[in-house]
Amino acid sequence: MIYVDSCLVIYAVERDDHIGDRARSALATAEVTVATSPLAVLESLVKPMRDGDAEAQLRMWSAFDAFELLLAEPDAYLDAALLRARHPGLSTADALHLGIARQSGCTAFWTNDARLQAASGGLAVDVIGRG
C-alpha cells in the first residue's frame, strides 16, 4: 500500500500543467492500493473552501473516492511526536502523515516535499521530480 501526501492530491486535482500531469499519471499507474488519511482531506479542501468555490470543493472531495482512507491510531501520534523531535523543521501535519503511513504498514510514501523525504528513512518517494 502506498500513502499519498496531500500535495499530490492537490496537484492532481487543481493543476493543469506538467506537475499535475505527473501526479495524475503516478496515481493512475499505481500497481497497489493508494491510501491517504482524513488529514489530507482537510488540507486539500482548505483552498476551495477559502475561495468559496463549491465546484472545486466537489472535485476535490470526489478525488478521495480513489483512495483508501487510513485513520490515525494512537501509535501514529506517538510516531509523529518522535519524528518531530528528531526533525525540528517537520510540521505537525507532515509528521502525522508520515506516522500514519508508517504505522499502517505502507511500503512507500509518495510526496513532493523534501522535508518528508529527509524524515522518512527511505519510505518517501518523489513521484513528481524536478522540472
CSV table of C-alpha atoms in Angstrom, one decimal:
chain,number,residue,atom,x,y,z
A,1,MET,CA,0.0,0.0,0.0
A,2,ILE,CA,1.2,3.5,-0.9
A,3,TYR,CA,0.4,6.5,1.2
A,4,VAL,CA,-0.1,9.6,-0.9
A,5,ASP,CA,0.7,13.0,0.6
A,6,SER,CA,-1.9,15.8,0.3
A,7,CYS,CA,0.3,17.8,-2.1
A,8,LEU,CA,0.0,15.1,-4.8
A,9,VAL,CA,-3.8,15.0,-4.5
A,10,ILE,CA,-3.9,18.8,-4.8
A,11,TYR,CA,-1.6,18.7,-7.8
A,12,ALA,CA,-3.7,16.0,-9.5
A,13,VAL,CA,-7.0,17.9,-9.0
A,14,GLU,CA,-6.0,21.5,-9.3
A,15,ARG,CA,-3.0,21.8,-11.6
A,16,ASP,CA,-3.3,21.9,-15.3
A,17,ASP,CA,0.5,21.7,-16.1
A,18,HIS,CA,3.2,19.1,-16.2
A,19,ILE,CA,3.2,18.8,-12.4
A,20,GLY,CA,-0.5,18.0,-12.4
A,21,ASP,CA,0.1,15.6,-15.3
A,22,ARG,CA,2.9,13.8,-13.4
A,23,ALA,CA,0.7,13.5,-10.3
A,24,ARG,CA,-2.3,12.1,-12.3
A,25,SER,CA,0.0,9.7,-14.2
A,26,ALA,CA,1.6,8.4,-11.0
A,27,LEU,CA,-1.8,7.8,-9.3
A,28,ALA,CA,-3.3,6.2,-12.4
A,29,THR,CA,-0.4,3.8,-12.9
A,30,ALA,CA,0.0,2.7,-9.2
A,31,GLU,CA,0.0,-1.1,-9.1
A,32,VAL,CA,-1.0,-1.4,-5.4
A,33,THR,CA,-3.6,0.3,-3.2
A,34,VAL,CA,-3.2,4.0,-2.8
A,35,ALA,CA,-4.1,5.4,0.6
A,36,THR,CA,-4.2,8.7,2.4
A,37,SER,CA,-5.8,10.0,5.6
A,38,PRO,CA,-8.6,12.4,6.6
A,39,LEU,CA,-5.8,14.8,7.3
A,40,ALA,CA,-5.2,15.0,3.6
A,41,VAL,CA,-8.9,15.6,3.0
A,42,LEU,CA,-8.7,18.6,5.4
A,43,GLU,CA,-5.6,20.0,3.8
A,44,SER,CA,-6.9,19.6,0.3
A,45,LEU,CA,-10.2,21.3,0.9
A,46,VAL,CA,-8.9,24.5,2.5
A,47,LYS,CA,-8.3,26.5,-0.7
A,48,PRO,CA,-11.6,25.6,-2.4
A,49,MET,CA,-13.4,26.4,0.8
A,50,ARG,CA,-11.5,29.7,1.3
A,51,ASP,CA,-12.3,30.7,-2.2
A,52,GLY,CA,-16.0,29.7,-1.8
A,53,ASP,CA,-15.7,27.5,-4.9
A,54,ALA,CA,-18.3,24.8,-4.5
A,55,GLU,CA,-17.4,23.2,-7.8
A,56,ALA,CA,-13.7,22.9,-6.8
A,57,GLN,CA,-14.8,21.6,-3.4
A,58,LEU,CA,-16.8,18.8,-5.0
A,59,ARG,CA,-14.0,17.9,-7.4
A,60,MET,CA,-11.5,17.7,-4.5
A,61,TRP,CA,-13.9,15.7,-2.3
A,62,SER,CA,-14.7,13.3,-5.2
A,63,ALA,CA,-11.0,12.7,-5.8
A,64,PHE,CA,-10.8,10.9,-2.4
A,65,ASP,CA,-13.0,8.1,-3.8
A,66,ALA,CA,-9.9,6.7,-5.4
A,67,PHE,CA,-8.1,6.3,-2.0
A,68,GLU,CA,-8.3,4.0,1.0
A,69,LEU,CA,-8.6,6.4,3.9
A,70,LEU,CA,-6.4,5.4,6.9
A,71,LEU,CA,-7.3,6.5,10.3
A,72,ALA,CA,-4.7,7.9,12.8
A,73,GLU,CA,-4.4,5.3,15.5
A,74,PRO,CA,-2.7,6.4,18.8
A,75,ASP,CA,0.6,4.9,17.8
A,76,ALA,CA,0.7,7.2,14.7
A,77,TYR,CA,0.6,10.2,17.0
A,78,LEU,CA,3.4,8.8,19.1
A,79,ASP,CA,5.4,8.2,15.9
A,80,ALA,CA,4.7,11.7,14.7
A,81,ALA,CA,5.9,13.2,18.0
A,82,LEU,CA,9.1,11.2,17.7
A,83,LEU,CA,9.6,12.4,14.1
A,84,ARG,CA,9.1,16.0,15.2
A,85,ALA,CA,11.6,15.5,18.0
A,86,ARG,CA,14.2,14.2,15.6
A,87,HIS,CA,13.4,16.5,12.7
A,88,PRO,CA,12.7,20.0,14.2
A,89,GLY,CA,11.7,21.5,10.8
A,90,LEU,CA,9.0,19.0,10.3
A,91,SER,CA,5.5,20.3,10.8
A,92,THR,CA,2.9,18.5,13.0
A,93,ALA,CA,0.7,17.7,10.0
A,94,ASP,CA,3.7,16.3,7.9
A,95,ALA,CA,4.9,14.3,10.9
A,96,LEU,CA,1.4,12.9,11.3
A,97,HIS,CA,1.1,12.0,7.6
A,98,LEU,CA,4.3,10.1,7.9
A,99,GLY,CA,3.4,8.5,11.2
A,100,ILE,CA,0.1,7.2,9.8
A,101,ALA,CA,1.9,5.8,6.8
A,102,ARG,CA,4.5,4.0,8.9
A,103,GLN,CA,2.1,2.7,11.5
A,104,SER,CA,-0.3,1.4,8.7
A,105,GLY,CA,2.5,-0.6,7.1
A,106,CYS,CA,2.7,1.4,3.8
A,107,THR,CA,5.6,0.4,1.6
A,108,ALA,CA,6.0,3.9,0.1
A,109,PHE,CA,5.1,7.5,0.9
A,110,TRP,CA,4.5,9.5,-2.3
A,111,THR,CA,5.3,13.2,-1.9
A,112,ASN,CA,7.0,16.2,-3.5
A,113,ASP,CA,8.2,17.5,-0.1
A,114,ALA,CA,11.9,17.3,0.5
A,115,ARG,CA,11.4,17.7,4.3
A,116,LEU,CA,9.3,14.5,4.3
A,117,GLN,CA,11.9,12.7,2.2
A,118,ALA,CA,14.6,13.5,4.7
A,119,ALA,CA,12.5,12.4,7.7
A,120,SER,CA,11.1,9.2,6.2
A,121,GLY,CA,14.1,7.0,6.5
A,122,GLY,CA,13.7,5.9,2.8
A,123,LEU,CA,9.9,5.5,2.7
A,124,ALA,CA,9.3,8.7,0.8
A,125,VAL,CA,9.4,8.8,-3.0
A,126,ASP,CA,9.3,11.9,-5.1
A,127,VAL,CA,7.0,10.9,-7.9
A,128,ILE,CA,6.9,14.4,-9.4
A,129,GLY,CA,10.7,15.1,-9.8
A,130,ARG,CA,12.2,18.3,-10.9
A,131,GLY,CA,11.2,20.4,-13.9
